[in-house]
mmCIF file of C-alpha atoms and ligand atoms in Angstrom:
data_model
loop_
_atom_site.group_PDB
_atom_site.id
_atom_site.type_symbol
_atom_site.label_atom_id
_atom_site.label_comp_id
_atom_site.label_asym_id
_atom_site.label_seq_id
_atom_site.Cartn_x
_atom_site.Cartn_y
_atom_site.Cartn_z
ATOM 1 C CA MET A 1 16.258 -17.745 1.307
ATOM 2 C CA SER A 2 19.110 -17.860 3.813
ATOM 3 C CA ALA A 3 18.522 -18.376 7.534
ATOM 4 C CA ASN A 4 19.167 -14.679 8.196
ATOM 5 C CA PRO A 5 18.066 -12.914 5.012
ATOM 6 C CA ARG A 6 18.910 -9.285 4.272
ATOM 7 C CA LEU A 7 15.577 -7.507 4.561
ATOM 8 C CA CYS A 8 15.117 -4.062 3.140
ATOM 9 C CA VAL A 9 12.246 -1.648 3.618
ATOM 10 C CA PHE A 10 12.369 0.982 0.890
ATOM 11 C CA GLY A 11 10.609 4.104 2.156
ATOM 12 C CA ALA A 12 10.317 5.052 5.818
ATOM 13 C CA GLY A 13 6.945 6.757 6.071
ATOM 14 C CA ALA A 14 3.932 5.524 8.027
ATOM 15 C CA VAL A 15 3.879 2.012 6.549
ATOM 16 C CA GLY A 16 7.624 1.536 6.049
ATOM 17 C CA THR A 17 8.346 2.520 9.641
ATOM 18 C CA LEU A 18 5.728 0.137 10.985
ATOM 19 C CA VAL A 19 6.825 -2.812 8.845
ATOM 20 C CA ALA A 20 10.545 -2.231 9.445
ATOM 21 C CA ALA A 21 10.030 -1.921 13.193
ATOM 22 C CA ARG A 22 7.934 -5.077 13.378
ATOM 23 C CA LEU A 23 10.414 -7.110 11.297
ATOM 24 C CA ALA A 24 13.390 -5.824 13.314
ATOM 25 C CA ASP A 25 11.606 -6.511 16.588
ATOM 26 C CA ALA A 26 11.028 -10.093 15.436
ATOM 27 C CA GLY A 27 14.789 -10.486 14.940
ATOM 28 C CA GLY A 28 15.087 -9.624 11.232
ATOM 29 C CA GLN A 29 18.231 -8.040 9.800
ATOM 30 C CA VAL A 30 16.588 -4.914 8.400
ATOM 31 C CA THR A 31 17.969 -2.039 6.327
ATOM 32 C CA VAL A 32 15.706 0.944 5.784
ATOM 33 C CA ILE A 33 16.124 3.057 2.656
ATOM 34 C CA ALA A 34 15.348 6.717 3.142
ATOM 35 C CA ARG A 35 16.576 10.039 1.874
ATOM 36 C CA GLY A 36 17.140 13.642 2.966
ATOM 37 C CA ALA A 37 15.658 14.763 6.260
ATOM 38 C CA ARG A 38 14.056 11.392 6.993
ATOM 39 C CA LEU A 39 17.390 9.598 6.562
ATOM 40 C CA ARG A 40 19.043 12.000 9.014
ATOM 41 C CA GLN A 41 16.152 11.631 11.456
ATOM 42 C CA LEU A 42 16.429 7.832 11.377
ATOM 43 C CA GLY A 43 20.171 8.062 12.026
ATOM 44 C CA GLU A 44 19.577 10.262 15.057
ATOM 45 C CA ARG A 45 16.450 8.705 16.520
ATOM 46 C CA GLY A 46 16.020 5.244 15.006
ATOM 47 C CA LEU A 47 12.622 3.794 14.197
ATOM 48 C CA GLN A 48 9.910 5.073 16.475
ATOM 49 C CA LEU A 49 6.639 3.232 16.601
ATOM 50 C CA ARG A 50 3.716 3.807 18.922
ATOM 51 C CA SER A 51 0.696 1.560 19.271
ATOM 52 C CA ALA A 52 -2.499 3.405 20.111
ATOM 53 C CA SER A 53 -2.451 1.646 23.486
ATOM 54 C CA GLY A 54 1.154 2.248 24.480
ATOM 55 C CA ALA A 55 4.293 4.348 24.607
ATOM 56 C CA ALA A 56 6.564 4.822 21.585
ATOM 57 C CA ALA A 57 9.168 2.100 21.153
ATOM 58 C CA ARG A 58 12.497 3.172 19.706
ATOM 59 C CA LEU A 59 14.638 0.729 17.725
ATOM 60 C CA PRO A 60 18.072 1.454 16.321
ATOM 61 C CA VAL A 61 18.055 0.762 12.603
ATOM 62 C CA ALA A 62 20.452 0.518 9.679
ATOM 63 C CA ALA A 63 19.232 3.479 7.626
ATOM 64 C CA ARG A 64 20.922 4.026 4.295
ATOM 65 C CA ALA A 65 20.627 5.642 0.913
ATOM 66 C CA ALA A 66 19.892 3.028 -1.765
ATOM 67 C CA ALA A 67 23.333 3.367 -3.342
ATOM 68 C CA GLU A 68 25.005 2.275 -0.086
ATOM 69 C CA ALA A 69 22.835 -0.750 0.638
ATOM 70 C CA GLY A 70 23.475 -3.092 -2.298
ATOM 71 C CA PRO A 71 21.253 -6.018 -3.393
ATOM 72 C CA GLN A 72 18.996 -7.471 -0.719
ATOM 73 C CA ASP A 73 17.172 -10.779 -0.289
ATOM 74 C CA VAL A 74 13.758 -9.201 0.223
ATOM 75 C CA VAL A 75 12.769 -5.619 -0.603
ATOM 76 C CA PHE A 76 9.495 -4.246 0.748
ATOM 77 C CA VAL A 77 8.513 -1.158 -1.253
ATOM 78 C CA ALA A 78 6.697 1.258 1.069
ATOM 79 C CA LEU A 79 6.340 4.281 -1.220
ATOM 80 C CA LYS A 80 3.299 6.117 -2.499
ATOM 81 C CA GLY A 81 2.323 4.576 -5.858
ATOM 82 C CA GLY A 82 3.068 7.788 -7.748
ATOM 83 C CA ASP A 83 6.637 7.924 -6.409
ATOM 84 C CA ILE A 84 7.692 4.459 -7.572
ATOM 85 C CA PRO A 85 8.549 5.229 -11.236
ATOM 86 C CA ALA A 86 10.876 8.052 -10.132
ATOM 87 C CA ALA A 87 12.486 5.767 -7.537
ATOM 88 C CA LEU A 88 13.220 3.028 -10.092
ATOM 89 C CA PRO A 89 16.955 3.775 -10.493
ATOM 90 C CA GLU A 90 17.402 3.568 -6.701
ATOM 91 C CA LEU A 91 15.234 0.476 -6.421
ATOM 92 C CA LEU A 92 17.449 -1.246 -8.963
ATOM 93 C CA GLN A 93 20.378 -0.716 -6.600
ATOM 94 C CA VAL A 94 18.808 -2.946 -3.956
ATOM 95 C CA VAL A 95 17.016 -5.457 -6.203
ATOM 96 C CA GLY A 96 19.221 -8.177 -7.697
ATOM 97 C CA PRO A 97 18.155 -11.178 -9.818
ATOM 98 C CA GLN A 98 17.356 -13.249 -6.692
ATOM 99 C CA THR A 99 15.600 -10.519 -4.712
ATOM 100 C CA ARG A 100 11.970 -11.020 -3.736
ATOM 101 C CA LEU A 101 10.152 -7.747 -4.270
ATOM 102 C CA VAL A 102 7.114 -7.007 -2.107
ATOM 103 C CA PRO A 103 5.274 -3.786 -3.029
ATOM 104 C CA LEU A 104 3.295 -2.552 0.004
ATOM 105 C CA VAL A 105 1.241 -0.101 -1.995
ATOM 106 C CA ASN A 106 -2.448 0.723 -2.207
ATOM 107 C CA GLY A 107 -4.389 0.672 -5.464
ATOM 108 C CA ILE A 108 -3.922 -1.369 -8.628
ATOM 109 C CA PRO A 109 -0.205 -2.224 -8.783
ATOM 110 C CA TRP A 110 1.993 -2.025 -11.870
ATOM 111 C CA TRP A 111 2.205 -5.849 -11.990
ATOM 112 C CA TYR A 112 -1.579 -6.323 -12.158
ATOM 113 C CA ARG A 113 -1.752 -7.495 -15.787
ATOM 114 C CA GLN A 114 1.392 -9.615 -15.635
ATOM 115 C CA PRO A 115 2.277 -12.173 -16.803
ATOM 116 C CA LEU A 116 -0.728 -12.509 -19.146
ATOM 117 C CA SER A 117 -0.221 -9.106 -20.716
ATOM 118 C CA SER A 118 2.804 -6.855 -20.980
ATOM 119 C CA ARG A 119 0.539 -3.821 -21.305
ATOM 120 C CA PRO A 120 1.364 -1.552 -18.372
ATOM 121 C CA VAL A 121 -1.180 -0.060 -15.998
ATOM 122 C CA ALA A 122 -0.656 3.460 -17.343
ATOM 123 C CA ALA A 123 -1.916 5.252 -14.215
ATOM 124 C CA VAL A 124 0.894 3.810 -12.076
ATOM 125 C CA ASP A 125 3.511 2.872 -14.667
ATOM 126 C CA PRO A 126 3.158 5.436 -17.448
ATOM 127 C CA GLN A 127 6.199 4.344 -19.454
ATOM 128 C CA GLY A 128 5.932 0.636 -18.617
ATOM 129 C CA ALA A 129 9.349 0.897 -16.962
ATOM 130 C CA LEU A 130 8.330 -0.930 -13.767
ATOM 131 C CA ALA A 131 6.709 -3.821 -15.638
ATOM 132 C CA ALA A 132 9.837 -4.111 -17.779
ATOM 133 C CA ALA A 133 12.279 -3.870 -14.865
ATOM 134 C CA PHE A 134 11.017 -6.579 -12.528
ATOM 135 C CA ASP A 135 10.381 -10.256 -13.203
ATOM 136 C CA PRO A 136 6.809 -10.862 -11.985
ATOM 137 C CA ARG A 137 7.823 -14.355 -10.768
ATOM 138 C CA ARG A 138 9.970 -12.651 -8.123
ATOM 139 C CA ILE A 139 7.212 -10.296 -6.971
ATOM 140 C CA VAL A 140 5.119 -11.225 -3.973
ATOM 141 C CA GLY A 141 1.807 -9.379 -4.123
ATOM 142 C CA ALA A 142 0.742 -7.770 -0.856
ATOM 143 C CA VAL A 143 -2.439 -6.193 0.449
ATOM 144 C CA LEU A 144 -2.337 -4.162 3.649
ATOM 145 C CA PHE A 145 -5.132 -4.117 6.177
ATOM 146 C CA LEU A 146 -3.694 -1.731 8.763
ATOM 147 C CA THR A 147 -3.707 1.942 9.620
ATOM 148 C CA SER A 148 -0.612 3.942 10.426
ATOM 149 C CA ALA A 149 0.142 7.663 10.599
ATOM 150 C CA MET A 150 3.449 9.455 10.907
ATOM 151 C CA ASP A 151 4.077 12.741 12.715
ATOM 152 C CA ALA A 152 6.731 15.387 12.059
ATOM 153 C CA GLU A 153 8.944 13.909 14.779
ATOM 154 C CA GLY A 154 9.161 10.667 12.790
ATOM 155 C CA VAL A 155 6.949 8.669 15.160
ATOM 156 C CA ALA A 156 4.550 6.284 13.409
ATOM 157 C CA THR A 157 1.359 5.492 15.286
ATOM 158 C CA VAL A 158 -0.425 2.302 14.401
ATOM 159 C CA GLN A 159 -4.055 1.779 15.257
ATOM 160 C CA GLY A 160 -6.028 -1.452 15.431
ATOM 161 C CA ALA A 161 -5.251 -4.748 13.759
ATOM 162 C CA GLU A 162 -2.128 -5.212 11.635
ATOM 163 C CA ARG A 163 -2.673 -7.660 8.812
ATOM 164 C CA ILE A 164 -0.864 -8.287 5.542
ATOM 165 C CA VAL A 165 -2.134 -10.683 2.890
ATOM 166 C CA LEU A 166 0.561 -12.071 0.586
ATOM 167 C CA GLY A 167 0.404 -14.129 -2.565
ATOM 168 C CA PRO A 168 2.258 -14.854 -5.770
ATOM 169 C CA VAL A 169 1.723 -12.488 -8.679
ATOM 170 C CA VAL A 170 2.275 -15.447 -10.988
ATOM 171 C CA PRO A 171 0.364 -18.318 -9.365
ATOM 172 C CA GLY A 172 2.348 -21.518 -9.254
ATOM 173 C CA ALA A 173 5.643 -19.734 -9.973
ATOM 174 C CA GLU A 174 7.708 -21.613 -7.437
ATOM 175 C CA ASN A 175 11.466 -21.626 -7.620
ATOM 176 C CA ASP A 176 14.267 -23.777 -6.241
ATOM 177 C CA ALA A 177 13.965 -22.153 -2.869
ATOM 178 C CA GLY A 178 10.254 -22.945 -2.634
ATOM 179 C CA ASP A 179 7.310 -20.638 -2.367
ATOM 180 C CA ASP A 180 8.375 -16.985 -2.125
ATOM 181 C CA ALA A 181 5.086 -15.771 -0.668
ATOM 182 C CA ALA A 182 5.201 -18.372 2.110
ATOM 183 C CA GLN A 183 8.817 -17.486 2.883
ATOM 184 C CA VAL A 184 8.031 -13.794 3.045
ATOM 185 C CA GLY A 185 5.012 -14.572 5.225
ATOM 186 C CA ALA A 186 7.226 -16.534 7.618
ATOM 187 C CA LEU A 187 9.373 -13.428 8.201
ATOM 188 C CA PHE A 188 6.445 -11.897 10.066
ATOM 189 C CA ALA A 189 6.115 -14.769 12.566
ATOM 190 C CA GLY A 190 6.079 -13.245 16.051
ATOM 191 C CA SER A 191 6.298 -9.707 14.649
ATOM 192 C CA GLY A 192 2.872 -8.478 15.689
ATOM 193 C CA ILE A 193 1.769 -8.298 12.053
ATOM 194 C CA ASP A 194 -0.556 -11.115 11.113
ATOM 195 C CA ALA A 195 0.583 -12.327 7.671
ATOM 196 C CA ALA A 196 -1.663 -14.608 5.630
ATOM 197 C CA VAL A 197 -0.632 -16.283 2.386
ATOM 198 C CA VAL A 198 -3.267 -16.829 -0.307
ATOM 199 C CA PRO A 199 -3.117 -18.437 -3.754
ATOM 200 C CA ASP A 200 -5.113 -15.672 -5.473
ATOM 201 C CA ILE A 201 -3.876 -12.289 -4.308
ATOM 202 C CA ARG A 202 -6.056 -10.434 -6.825
ATOM 203 C CA ALA A 203 -9.208 -11.351 -4.882
ATOM 204 C CA ASP A 204 -7.841 -9.642 -1.748
ATOM 205 C CA LEU A 205 -6.433 -6.818 -3.802
ATOM 206 C CA TRP A 206 -9.834 -5.894 -5.232
ATOM 207 C CA ALA A 207 -11.406 -5.846 -1.765
ATOM 208 C CA LYS A 208 -8.786 -3.348 -0.598
ATOM 209 C CA VAL A 209 -8.941 -1.372 -3.863
ATOM 210 C CA ALA A 210 -12.694 -0.989 -3.315
ATOM 211 C CA LEU A 211 -12.211 0.156 0.293
ATOM 212 C CA ASN A 212 -9.575 2.687 -0.741
ATOM 213 C CA LEU A 213 -11.496 4.062 -3.704
ATOM 214 C CA ALA A 214 -14.619 4.368 -1.546
ATOM 215 C CA THR A 215 -12.926 6.116 1.372
ATOM 216 C CA ASN A 216 -9.656 7.862 0.509
ATOM 217 C CA PRO A 217 -10.916 10.586 -1.867
ATOM 218 C CA LEU A 218 -14.111 11.035 0.156
ATOM 219 C CA SER A 219 -12.069 11.494 3.327
ATOM 220 C CA VAL A 220 -10.453 14.522 1.650
ATOM 221 C CA VAL A 221 -13.693 15.933 0.268
ATOM 222 C CA ALA A 222 -15.663 15.514 3.498
ATOM 223 C CA ASP A 223 -12.727 15.841 5.918
ATOM 224 C CA ALA A 224 -14.095 12.716 7.579
ATOM 225 C CA THR A 225 -12.554 9.827 9.492
ATOM 226 C CA LEU A 226 -13.143 6.243 8.422
ATOM 227 C CA GLU A 227 -15.762 5.624 11.098
ATOM 228 C CA GLN A 228 -17.564 8.837 10.157
ATOM 229 C CA GLN A 229 -17.663 7.748 6.534
ATOM 230 C CA PHE A 230 -19.168 4.361 7.401
ATOM 231 C CA ARG A 231 -21.554 5.640 10.083
ATOM 232 C CA SER A 232 -22.856 8.933 8.690
ATOM 233 C CA ASP A 233 -26.164 8.694 6.834
ATOM 234 C CA ALA A 234 -24.868 11.487 4.583
ATOM 235 C CA LEU A 235 -21.662 9.694 3.596
ATOM 236 C CA LEU A 236 -22.501 5.981 3.802
ATOM 237 C CA PRO A 237 -24.599 5.949 0.583
ATOM 238 C CA VAL A 238 -21.628 7.418 -1.306
ATOM 239 C CA VAL A 239 -19.236 4.865 0.194
ATOM 240 C CA SER A 240 -21.643 2.014 -0.649
ATOM 241 C CA ALA A 241 -22.135 3.198 -4.227
ATOM 242 C CA VAL A 242 -18.377 3.352 -4.859
ATOM 243 C CA LEU A 243 -17.910 -0.100 -3.324
ATOM 244 C CA ASP A 244 -20.581 -1.462 -5.683
ATOM 245 C CA GLU A 245 -19.046 0.242 -8.710
ATOM 246 C CA THR A 246 -15.610 -1.172 -7.895
ATOM 247 C CA VAL A 247 -16.925 -4.677 -7.328
ATOM 248 C CA ALA A 248 -18.522 -4.439 -10.787
ATOM 249 C CA VAL A 249 -15.122 -3.589 -12.318
ATOM 250 C CA ALA A 250 -13.446 -6.478 -10.483
ATOM 251 C CA ARG A 251 -16.101 -8.901 -11.735
ATOM 252 C CA ALA A 252 -15.759 -7.556 -15.276
ATOM 253 C CA HIS A 253 -12.089 -8.497 -14.988
ATOM 254 C CA GLY A 254 -12.986 -11.975 -13.769
ATOM 255 C CA VAL A 255 -12.233 -11.508 -10.073
ATOM 256 C CA GLU A 256 -14.646 -11.848 -7.152
ATOM 257 C CA PRO A 257 -13.331 -9.644 -4.318
ATOM 258 C CA ARG A 258 -12.490 -11.694 -1.225
ATOM 259 C CA LEU A 259 -14.748 -9.583 1.021
ATOM 260 C CA THR A 260 -18.456 -9.186 0.457
ATOM 261 C CA ARG A 261 -19.851 -5.657 0.410
ATOM 262 C CA GLU A 262 -21.455 -6.312 3.836
ATOM 263 C CA ARG A 263 -18.113 -7.374 5.287
ATOM 264 C CA MET A 264 -16.414 -4.275 3.840
ATOM 265 C CA LEU A 265 -19.084 -2.115 5.468
ATOM 266 C CA GLU A 266 -18.591 -3.926 8.777
ATOM 267 C CA ILE A 267 -14.804 -3.474 8.645
ATOM 268 C CA GLY A 268 -15.225 0.213 7.832
ATOM 269 C CA ALA A 269 -17.667 0.863 10.642
ATOM 270 C CA ARG A 270 -15.154 -0.621 13.107
ATOM 271 C CA ALA A 271 -12.215 1.332 11.701
ATOM 272 C CA GLY A 272 -12.251 4.065 14.322
ATOM 273 C CA PRO A 273 -11.392 7.768 14.207
ATOM 274 C CA PHE A 274 -8.652 7.357 11.601
ATOM 275 C CA TYR A 275 -7.991 9.676 8.684
ATOM 276 C CA THR A 276 -6.989 7.841 5.502
ATOM 277 C CA SER A 277 -3.453 8.217 4.180
ATOM 278 C CA MET A 278 -4.903 10.497 1.468
ATOM 279 C CA ALA A 279 -6.543 12.783 4.036
ATOM 280 C CA GLN A 280 -3.238 12.871 5.927
ATOM 281 C CA ASP A 281 -1.425 13.847 2.715
ATOM 282 C CA HIS A 282 -3.990 16.558 1.991
ATOM 283 C CA ARG A 283 -3.450 18.041 5.447
ATOM 284 C CA ARG A 284 0.306 17.992 4.890
ATOM 285 C CA GLY A 285 -0.163 19.697 1.525
ATOM 286 C CA VAL A 286 1.669 16.961 -0.382
ATOM 287 C CA PRO A 287 0.502 15.310 -3.645
ATOM 288 C CA LEU A 288 -2.372 12.844 -3.288
ATOM 289 C CA GLU A 289 -2.076 9.214 -4.399
ATOM 290 C CA LEU A 290 -4.820 9.654 -7.004
ATOM 291 C CA GLY A 291 -3.093 7.694 -9.767
ATOM 292 C CA ALA A 292 -2.840 4.412 -7.855
ATOM 293 C CA ILE A 293 -6.069 4.682 -5.878
ATOM 294 C CA CYS A 294 -8.446 6.254 -8.436
ATOM 295 C CA LEU A 295 -7.073 6.510 -11.978
ATOM 296 C CA SER A 296 -5.808 2.929 -12.145
ATOM 297 C CA VAL A 297 -9.310 1.655 -11.359
ATOM 298 C CA PHE A 298 -10.894 4.043 -13.871
ATOM 299 C CA GLU A 299 -8.442 2.697 -16.443
ATOM 300 C CA LEU A 300 -9.559 -0.901 -15.832
ATOM 301 C CA ALA A 301 -13.209 0.206 -15.685
ATOM 302 C CA ALA A 302 -12.998 1.959 -19.068
ATOM 303 C CA GLU A 303 -11.339 -1.089 -20.550
ATOM 304 C CA ALA A 304 -14.180 -3.322 -19.354
ATOM 305 C CA GLY A 305 -16.892 -0.802 -20.275
ATOM 306 C CA VAL A 306 -18.048 -0.349 -16.658
ATOM 307 C CA ALA A 307 -19.332 3.079 -15.645
ATOM 308 C CA MET A 308 -18.207 4.535 -12.301
ATOM 309 C CA PRO A 309 -20.207 7.782 -12.050
ATOM 310 C CA VAL A 310 -20.121 8.137 -8.275
ATOM 311 C CA ALA A 311 -16.436 7.298 -7.934
ATOM 312 C CA ARG A 312 -15.585 9.758 -10.695
ATOM 313 C CA ALA A 313 -17.657 12.540 -9.125
ATOM 314 C CA VAL A 314 -15.918 12.080 -5.761
ATOM 315 C CA TYR A 315 -12.544 11.955 -7.528
ATOM 316 C CA ASP A 316 -13.313 15.265 -9.313
ATOM 317 C CA LEU A 317 -14.313 16.904 -6.047
ATOM 318 C CA CYS A 318 -11.178 15.528 -4.439
ATOM 319 C CA ARG A 319 -8.839 16.880 -7.089
ATOM 320 C CA PHE A 320 -10.604 20.223 -6.807
ATOM 321 C CA ARG A 321 -9.881 20.214 -3.061
ATOM 322 C CA ALA A 322 -6.299 19.145 -3.720
ATOM 323 C CA ALA A 323 -5.778 21.945 -6.249
ATOM 324 C CA ALA A 324 -7.241 24.406 -3.758
ATOM 325 C CA GLY A 325 -4.508 23.333 -1.341
ATOM 326 C CA GLY A 326 -4.347 21.197 1.787
ATOM 327 C CA ALA A 327 -5.083 22.477 5.232
ATOM 328 C CA ALA A 328 -2.076 22.695 7.520
ATOM 329 C CA ALA A 329 -1.957 19.614 9.745
HETATM 330 N N1 LIG B 1 -0.703 4.885 6.063
HETATM 331 C C1 LIG B 1 -1.578 3.876 6.062
HETATM 332 O O1 LIG B 1 -2.307 3.647 7.020
HETATM 333 C C2 LIG B 1 -1.673 2.963 4.897
HETATM 334 C C3 LIG B 1 -0.962 3.208 3.727
HETATM 335 N N2 LIG B 1 -1.037 2.292 2.713
HETATM 336 C C4 LIG B 1 -0.291 2.491 1.495
HETATM 337 O O2 LIG B 1 1.089 2.248 1.750
HETATM 338 C C5 LIG B 1 1.887 2.997 0.817
HETATM 339 C C6 LIG B 1 2.886 3.832 1.613
HETATM 340 O O3 LIG B 1 2.108 4.774 2.340
HETATM 341 P P1 LIG B 1 2.622 5.590 3.599
HETATM 342 O O4 LIG B 1 3.702 4.877 4.307
HETATM 343 O O5 LIG B 1 1.399 5.961 4.354
HETATM 344 O O6 LIG B 1 3.236 6.872 2.870
HETATM 345 P P2 LIG B 1 4.191 7.991 3.473
HETATM 346 O O7 LIG B 1 3.991 9.189 2.614
HETATM 347 O O8 LIG B 1 3.975 8.088 4.936
HETATM 348 O O9 LIG B 1 5.637 7.398 3.230
HETATM 349 C C7 LIG B 1 6.245 7.315 1.986
HETATM 350 C C8 LIG B 1 7.730 7.461 2.230
HETATM 351 O O10 LIG B 1 8.393 7.209 0.992
HETATM 352 C C9 LIG B 1 9.525 8.057 0.984
HETATM 353 N N3 LIG B 1 10.095 8.144 -0.360
HETATM 354 C C10 LIG B 1 9.516 8.545 -1.513
HETATM 355 N N4 LIG B 1 10.376 8.436 -2.533
HETATM 356 C C11 LIG B 1 11.540 7.954 -1.997
HETATM 357 C C12 LIG B 1 12.810 7.642 -2.551
HETATM 358 N N5 LIG B 1 13.060 7.767 -3.857
HETATM 359 N N6 LIG B 1 13.774 7.193 -1.722
HETATM 360 C C13 LIG B 1 13.536 7.041 -0.395
HETATM 361 N N7 LIG B 1 12.349 7.325 0.186
HETATM 362 C C14 LIG B 1 11.361 7.778 -0.616
HETATM 363 C C15 LIG B 1 8.991 9.370 1.503
HETATM 364 O O11 LIG B 1 10.074 10.140 1.911
HETATM 365 P P3 LIG B 1 10.236 11.693 1.608
HETATM 366 O O12 LIG B 1 9.637 12.368 2.778
HETATM 367 O O13 LIG B 1 11.701 11.837 1.500
HETATM 368 O O14 LIG B 1 9.492 11.972 0.318
HETATM 369 C C16 LIG B 1 8.141 8.861 2.677
HETATM 370 O O15 LIG B 1 8.917 8.750 3.855
HETATM 371 C C17 LIG B 1 0.904 3.837 0.005
HETATM 372 O O16 LIG B 1 0.582 3.187 -1.182
HETATM 373 C C18 LIG B 1 -0.318 3.906 0.912
HETATM 374 O O17 LIG B 1 -1.521 4.152 0.223
HETATM 375 C C19 LIG B 1 -1.739 1.123 2.835
HETATM 376 C C20 LIG B 1 -2.444 0.851 3.977
HETATM 377 C C21 LIG B 1 -2.526 1.770 5.064
HETATM 378 C C1 LIG B 2 -8.121 3.606 4.376
HETATM 379 C C2 LIG B 2 -7.014 2.702 4.816
HETATM 380 C C3 LIG B 2 -6.610 2.941 6.220
HETATM 381 C C4 LIG B 2 -7.578 1.336 4.810
HETATM 382 O O1 LIG B 2 -6.835 0.461 5.558
HETATM 383 C C5 LIG B 2 -5.840 2.881 3.906
HETATM 384 O O2 LIG B 2 -5.415 1.988 3.237
HETATM 385 C C6 LIG B 2 -5.263 4.236 3.761
HETATM 386 O O3 LIG B 2 -5.357 5.037 4.701
HETATM 387 O O4 LIG B 2 -4.737 4.518 2.690
#
């Protein structure tokens, strides 16, 4: 990677705004890809990021449509999982043969089975187009441990610790330029986001998948914050059961999640009065990320013959709530 790589954050919602602002603040040359009203808003107001403790910082940013940006050195994909297949033609405008691709997406990612199997994860890549489009050796897997919310004015508010775990999708796939995951991790030095690089990203991934499956749909059903979910004696047994079911799926696929169940419960209890991204979407009345967060795990569970009765019941209640319509924020 060059000394001043072209960094691109594709998607300027809660996560994209946070990551782009942190990278730009640390001196990175960042282009943000947005569309429609959000693109206009970024042109007028720049990136606006507020930490729970402080005032909103405003950073000017190069905001473009994908067609205008051209191939980049690193592309961080900060879209909802369900929006990625439709965005593929635009993504291909910014991803060249040398681009490192870093999907910042919850749930089981499209690359999960690669390179051992070319079978796509149907819940997130129904036609297999994403698996076919991107060389897994150029993908840096990422797991996000942070909470961010965006308001209608385009201000993202981040709460608590900001941590990203990075690792190669194809372990040992180093190239001439060295280790992609380590190079991407180094971009975050001094940014305020703590980036860790691990050899086995799937272990971290399953820990986060379990946390999301246990809390995102339930946050919609119960209209509960993270701390309420982990502290309420009515909700905690549901959260714990879904964590256990997900850990069983991970183990059936040969992965021990990096966090123990106790640690996940500890992290959740400290999470504060934050509504999950799915609860935020429900309030905004926009589609929920059920494919990436729920259906992808059910797909892997069915394949391994693991039952997930509690997770499925919460998912059914959640889609009922979603069909009934979200409350206005
Ligand atoms: N928010 C959080 O705290 C956390 C979120 N995550 C995960 O991070 C991922 C991103 O979530 P989040 O940032 O919250 O989601 P948001 O909905 O806030 O942002 C997604 C953004 O993608 C944009 N977008 C969608 N399609 C395109 C396209 N084709 N071209 C340009 N922009 C596009 C949307 O713009 P438009 O309005 O135009 O549709 C929107 O601004 C998800 O997988 C989420 O689960 C992970 C950890 C924490
Ligand atoms: C639940 C949470 C905050 C976990 O970090 C998350 O990933 C989300 O809101 O989607």
